[in-house]
PDB file of C-alpha atoms in Angstrom:
ATOM      1  CA  PRO A 114       0.000   0.000   0.000  1.00  0.00           C
ATOM      2  CA  ARG A 115       1.125   3.491  -0.791  1.00  0.00           C
ATOM      3  CA  PRO A 116       1.507   6.120   1.931  1.00  0.00           C
ATOM      4  CA  ILE A 117      -1.253   8.704   2.006  1.00  0.00           C
ATOM      5  CA  SER A 118      -0.527  12.330   1.322  1.00  0.00           C
ATOM      6  CA  ALA A 119      -0.907  15.109   3.863  1.00  0.00           C
ATOM      7  CA  SER A 120      -4.071  16.357   2.113  1.00  0.00           C
ATOM      8  CA  GLU A 121      -5.581  12.839   2.153  1.00  0.00           C
ATOM      9  CA  ALA A 122      -4.724  12.496   5.838  1.00  0.00           C
ATOM     10  CA  MET A 123      -6.356  15.862   6.594  1.00  0.00           C
ATOM     11  CA  ALA A 124      -9.489  14.874   4.641  1.00  0.00           C
ATOM     12  CA  LEU A 125      -9.671  11.609   6.589  1.00  0.00           C
ATOM     13  CA  LEU A 126      -9.283  13.419   9.925  1.00  0.00           C
ATOM     14  CA  LEU A 127     -12.034  15.893   9.010  1.00  0.00           C
ATOM     15  CA  THR A 128     -14.352  13.020   8.057  1.00  0.00           C
ATOM     16  CA  VAL A 129     -13.713  11.250  11.361  1.00  0.00           C
ATOM     17  CA  ALA A 130     -14.132  14.505  13.329  1.00  0.00           C
ATOM     18  CA  SER A 131     -17.451  15.316  11.664  1.00  0.00           C
ATOM     19  CA  ALA A 132     -18.736  11.794  12.353  1.00  0.00           C
ATOM     20  CA  ALA A 133     -17.675  12.093  16.004  1.00  0.00           C
ATOM     21  CA  SER A 134     -19.669  15.297  16.400  1.00  0.00           C
ATOM     22  CA  ALA A 135     -22.838  13.775  14.904  1.00  0.00           C
ATOM     23  CA  PRO A 136     -25.823  14.095  17.255  1.00  0.00           C
ATOM     24  CA  TYR A 137     -25.950  10.764  19.060  1.00  0.00           C
ATOM     25  CA  ALA A 138     -27.141  10.034  22.564  1.00  0.00           C
ATOM     26  CA  GLY A 139     -25.613   7.522  24.915  1.00  0.00           C
ATOM     27  CA  LEU A 140     -27.076   5.306  27.602  1.00  0.00           C
ATOM     28  CA  ARG A 141     -26.725   6.153  31.285  1.00  0.00           C
ATOM     29  CA  ASN A 142     -24.902   3.532  33.297  1.00  0.00           C
ATOM     30  CA  GLN A 143     -26.980   2.120  36.164  1.00  0.00           C
ATOM     31  CA  GLY A 144     -23.997   0.691  37.971  1.00  0.00           C
ATOM     32  CA  ASN A 145     -22.108  -2.010  36.125  1.00  0.00           C
ATOM     33  CA  THR A 146     -24.302  -2.084  33.024  1.00  0.00           C
ATOM     34  CA  CYS A 147     -21.612  -1.100  30.522  1.00  0.00           C
ATOM     35  CA  TYR A 148     -21.850  -4.600  28.958  1.00  0.00           C
ATOM     36  CA  MET A 149     -25.575  -4.046  28.360  1.00  0.00           C
ATOM     37  CA  ASN A 150     -25.198  -0.449  27.170  1.00  0.00           C
ATOM     38  CA  SER A 151     -22.557  -1.442  24.610  1.00  0.00           C
ATOM     39  CA  LEU A 152     -24.758  -4.178  23.203  1.00  0.00           C
ATOM     40  CA  LEU A 153     -27.904  -2.023  23.171  1.00  0.00           C
ATOM     41  CA  GLN A 154     -26.185   0.882  21.430  1.00  0.00           C
ATOM     42  CA  SER A 155     -24.761  -1.454  18.807  1.00  0.00           C
ATOM     43  CA  LEU A 156     -28.158  -3.057  18.231  1.00  0.00           C
ATOM     44  CA  CYS A 157     -29.916   0.302  18.017  1.00  0.00           C
ATOM     45  CA  HIS A 158     -27.665   1.295  15.104  1.00  0.00           C
ATOM     46  CA  ILE A 159     -28.669  -1.765  13.062  1.00  0.00           C
ATOM     47  CA  PRO A 160     -31.701  -0.680  10.989  1.00  0.00           C
ATOM     48  CA  GLU A 161     -32.944  -4.270  10.575  1.00  0.00           C
ATOM     49  CA  PHE A 162     -32.955  -4.781  14.340  1.00  0.00           C
ATOM     50  CA  ALA A 163     -34.833  -1.541  14.976  1.00  0.00           C
ATOM     51  CA  ARG A 164     -37.372  -2.414  12.275  1.00  0.00           C
ATOM     52  CA  ALA A 165     -37.899  -5.898  13.731  1.00  0.00           C
ATOM     53  CA  VAL A 166     -38.475  -4.452  17.228  1.00  0.00           C
ATOM     54  CA  TYR A 167     -40.908  -1.811  15.967  1.00  0.00           C
ATOM     55  CA  GLU A 168     -42.823  -4.502  14.051  1.00  0.00           C
ATOM     56  CA  LEU A 169     -43.415  -6.647  17.139  1.00  0.00           C
ATOM     57  CA  PRO A 170     -47.142  -6.866  17.780  1.00  0.00           C
ATOM     58  CA  PRO A 171     -48.591  -4.753  20.549  1.00  0.00           C
ATOM     59  CA  VAL A 172     -49.544  -7.027  23.414  1.00  0.00           C
ATOM     60  CA  PRO A 173     -51.633  -5.898  26.367  1.00  0.00           C
ATOM     61  CA  LEU A 174     -49.587  -5.709  29.510  1.00  0.00           C
ATOM     62  CA  PRO A 175     -50.748  -7.483  32.663  1.00  0.00           C
ATOM     63  CA  PRO A 176     -52.224  -5.251  35.346  1.00  0.00           C
ATOM     64  CA  PRO A 177     -49.684  -3.823  37.774  1.00  0.00           C
ATOM     65  CA  PRO A 178     -49.369  -5.541  41.157  1.00  0.00           C
ATOM     66  CA  PRO A 179     -51.274  -3.953  44.034  1.00  0.00           C
ATOM     67  CA  PRO A 180     -49.330  -1.308  45.964  1.00  0.00           C
ATOM     68  CA  PRO A 181     -47.745  -2.440  49.234  1.00  0.00           C
ATOM     69  CA  PRO A 182     -49.644  -1.528  52.391  1.00  0.00           C
ATOM     70  CA  GLU A 183     -48.605   1.753  53.931  1.00  0.00           C
ATOM     71  CA  ALA A 184     -46.537   1.598  57.108  1.00  0.00           C
ATOM     72  CA  THR A 185     -49.217   3.603  58.920  1.00  0.00           C
ATOM     73  CA  ASP A 186     -51.813   0.957  58.043  1.00  0.00           C
ATOM     74  CA  ALA A 187     -49.704  -1.698  59.761  1.00  0.00           C
ATOM     75  CA  ALA A 188     -49.186   0.548  62.775  1.00  0.00           C
ATOM     76  CA  ASP A 189     -52.939   1.277  62.947  1.00  0.00           C
ATOM     77  CA  ARG A 190     -53.599  -2.461  63.067  1.00  0.00           C
ATOM     78  CA  GLY A 191     -51.047  -2.924  65.852  1.00  0.00           C
ATOM     79  CA  GLU A 192     -48.646  -4.766  63.560  1.00  0.00           C
ATOM     80  CA  ALA A 193     -44.986  -4.035  63.129  1.00  0.00           C
ATOM     81  CA  ALA A 194     -44.284  -2.285  59.868  1.00  0.00           C
ATOM     82  CA  ALA A 195     -42.216  -4.349  57.491  1.00  0.00           C
ATOM     83  CA  ALA A 196     -38.706  -3.059  57.037  1.00  0.00           C
ATOM     84  CA  PRO A 197     -38.086  -1.816  53.529  1.00  0.00           C
ATOM     85  CA  CYS A 198     -36.158  -4.318  51.489  1.00  0.00           C
ATOM     86  CA  SER A 199     -32.846  -2.892  50.304  1.00  0.00           C
ATOM     87  CA  SER A 200     -32.973  -4.960  47.129  1.00  0.00           C
ATOM     88  CA  PRO A 201     -36.349  -6.411  46.250  1.00  0.00           C
ATOM     89  CA  ALA A 202     -36.347  -9.731  44.481  1.00  0.00           C
ATOM     90  CA  ALA A 203     -36.401  -9.334  40.739  1.00  0.00           C
ATOM     91  CA  ALA A 204     -39.644 -10.237  39.037  1.00  0.00           C
ATOM     92  CA  PRO A 205     -39.547 -12.654  36.112  1.00  0.00           C
ATOM     93  CA  ALA A 206     -39.129 -11.080  32.686  1.00  0.00           C
ATOM     94  CA  SER A 207     -42.324 -10.058  30.934  1.00  0.00           C
ATOM     95  CA  PRO A 208     -41.864 -10.438  27.152  1.00  0.00           C
ATOM     96  CA  PRO A 209     -44.614  -7.917  26.259  1.00  0.00           C
ATOM     97  CA  ALA A 210     -43.081  -5.366  28.623  1.00  0.00           C
ATOM     98  CA  VAL A 211     -39.592  -6.036  27.227  1.00  0.00           C
ATOM     99  CA  ALA A 212     -40.805  -5.392  23.672  1.00  0.00           C
ATOM    100  CA  LEU A 213     -42.543  -2.180  24.743  1.00  0.00           C
ATOM    101  CA  GLU A 214     -39.501  -0.925  26.658  1.00  0.00           C
ATOM    102  CA  MET A 215     -37.159  -1.806  23.793  1.00  0.00           C
ATOM    103  CA  LYS A 216     -39.385   0.197  21.415  1.00  0.00           C
ATOM    104  CA  ARG A 217     -39.376   3.070  23.892  1.00  0.00           C
ATOM    105  CA  LEU A 218     -35.571   2.923  24.218  1.00  0.00           C
ATOM    106  CA  LEU A 219     -35.071   2.959  20.433  1.00  0.00           C
ATOM    107  CA  TYR A 220     -37.403   5.933  20.112  1.00  0.00           C
ATOM    108  CA  ARG A 221     -35.790   7.881  22.959  1.00  0.00           C
ATOM    109  CA  LEU A 222     -32.277   7.257  21.642  1.00  0.00           C
ATOM    110  CA  GLY A 223     -33.336   8.605  18.261  1.00  0.00           C
ATOM    111  CA  ARG A 224     -35.069  11.675  19.707  1.00  0.00           C
ATOM    112  CA  ALA A 225     -32.663  12.491  22.553  1.00  0.00           C
ATOM    113  CA  PRO A 226     -30.312  14.779  20.585  1.00  0.00           C
ATOM    114  CA  ALA A 227     -33.230  16.859  19.292  1.00  0.00           C
ATOM    115  CA  LEU A 228     -34.469  17.174  22.877  1.00  0.00           C
ATOM    116  CA  GLY A 229     -31.047  18.258  24.125  1.00  0.00           C
ATOM    117  CA  MET A 230     -30.442  15.010  26.017  1.00  0.00           C
ATOM    118  CA  ASP A 231     -27.015  13.432  25.864  1.00  0.00           C
ATOM    119  CA  ALA A 232     -27.999  10.160  27.563  1.00  0.00           C
ATOM    120  CA  VAL A 233     -31.065   7.965  27.960  1.00  0.00           C
ATOM    121  CA  GLY A 234     -31.890   5.724  30.933  1.00  0.00           C
ATOM    122  CA  THR A 235     -32.381   1.972  30.722  1.00  0.00           C
ATOM    123  CA  GLU A 236     -34.132   1.452  34.060  1.00  0.00           C
ATOM    124  CA  ARG A 237     -37.493   0.541  32.549  1.00  0.00           C
ATOM    125  CA  LEU A 238     -35.910  -2.008  30.220  1.00  0.00           C
ATOM    126  CA  THR A 239     -33.903  -3.681  32.987  1.00  0.00           C
ATOM    127  CA  THR A 240     -36.995  -3.806  35.199  1.00  0.00           C
ATOM    128  CA  SER A 241     -39.028  -5.408  32.388  1.00  0.00           C
ATOM    129  CA  LEU A 242     -36.269  -8.014  32.034  1.00  0.00           C
ATOM    130  CA  GLY A 243     -36.638  -8.882  35.709  1.00  0.00           C
ATOM    131  CA  MET A 244     -33.345  -7.292  36.720  1.00  0.00           C
ATOM    132  CA  GLY A 245     -33.398  -5.998  40.266  1.00  0.00           C
ATOM    133  CA  PRO A 246     -31.250  -3.318  41.916  1.00  0.00           C
ATOM    134  CA  ARG A 247     -28.502  -5.790  42.760  1.00  0.00           C
ATOM    135  CA  ASP A 248     -28.401  -7.180  39.219  1.00  0.00           C
ATOM    136  CA  VAL A 249     -27.407  -3.838  37.715  1.00  0.00           C
ATOM    137  CA  LEU A 250     -24.596  -3.459  40.235  1.00  0.00           C
ATOM    138  CA  GLU A 251     -22.942  -6.736  39.218  1.00  0.00           C
ATOM    139  CA  GLN A 252     -20.867  -7.071  36.072  1.00  0.00           C
ATOM    140  CA  GLN A 253     -22.619  -9.473  33.710  1.00  0.00           C
ATOM    141  CA  ASP A 254     -21.778 -11.086  30.397  1.00  0.00           C
ATOM    142  CA  ALA A 255     -22.905  -9.313  27.203  1.00  0.00           C
ATOM    143  CA  GLN A 256     -23.644 -12.608  25.449  1.00  0.00           C
ATOM    144  CA  GLU A 257     -25.828 -13.821  28.322  1.00  0.00           C
ATOM    145  CA  PHE A 258     -27.665 -10.496  28.287  1.00  0.00           C
ATOM    146  CA  TRP A 259     -28.202 -10.831  24.526  1.00  0.00           C
ATOM    147  CA  HIS A 260     -29.690 -14.323  24.992  1.00  0.00           C
ATOM    148  CA  THR A 261     -32.064 -12.976  27.669  1.00  0.00           C
ATOM    149  CA  LEU A 262     -33.113  -9.976  25.569  1.00  0.00           C
ATOM    150  CA  HIS A 263     -33.460 -12.013  22.378  1.00  0.00           C
ATOM    151  CA  ALA A 264     -35.563 -14.718  24.079  1.00  0.00           C
ATOM    152  CA  ALA A 265     -37.919 -12.077  25.516  1.00  0.00           C
ATOM    153  CA  LEU A 266     -38.277 -10.299  22.158  1.00  0.00           C
ATOM    154  CA  VAL A 267     -38.928 -13.584  20.328  1.00  0.00           C
ATOM    155  CA  ALA A 268     -41.498 -14.588  22.961  1.00  0.00           C
ATOM    156  CA  SER A 269     -43.282 -11.250  22.580  1.00  0.00           C
ATOM    157  CA  GLY A 270     -43.645 -11.849  18.844  1.00  0.00           C
ATOM    158  CA  GLU A 271     -45.274 -15.263  19.243  1.00  0.00           C
TER     159      GLU A 271
END
């Protein structure tokens, strides 16, 4: 290969610099979710993936669980109030909720720069996947996360 000229090098640097300043939003880290954020950002830039997610059928979500009893209610009944759990157990993944949250994440990533946001949260997606507060604080494997996400998206399309 031939060496590039100074003008070719400058043109290449300008191209890279203009691409780096393109309006893209990132994902906020929830703790040790860099493995997940890297995978999600890569997936969101694949048009076929985004199209497949947007084409998933809308599925009604199950009703939300009832709210926990208020501490004052327990005290009024003469019962000891339950101590708040520092890390509630993660609920099982809900494929319809995962599909909805993935659609929402794709949309927000696309709109964030126009709204002046430089990062988008993933809390709703991780919750829909059944990830609890402790799960996002532990380093996980990107491939395992992909299998979990993919299985939930496939299940929501069935």
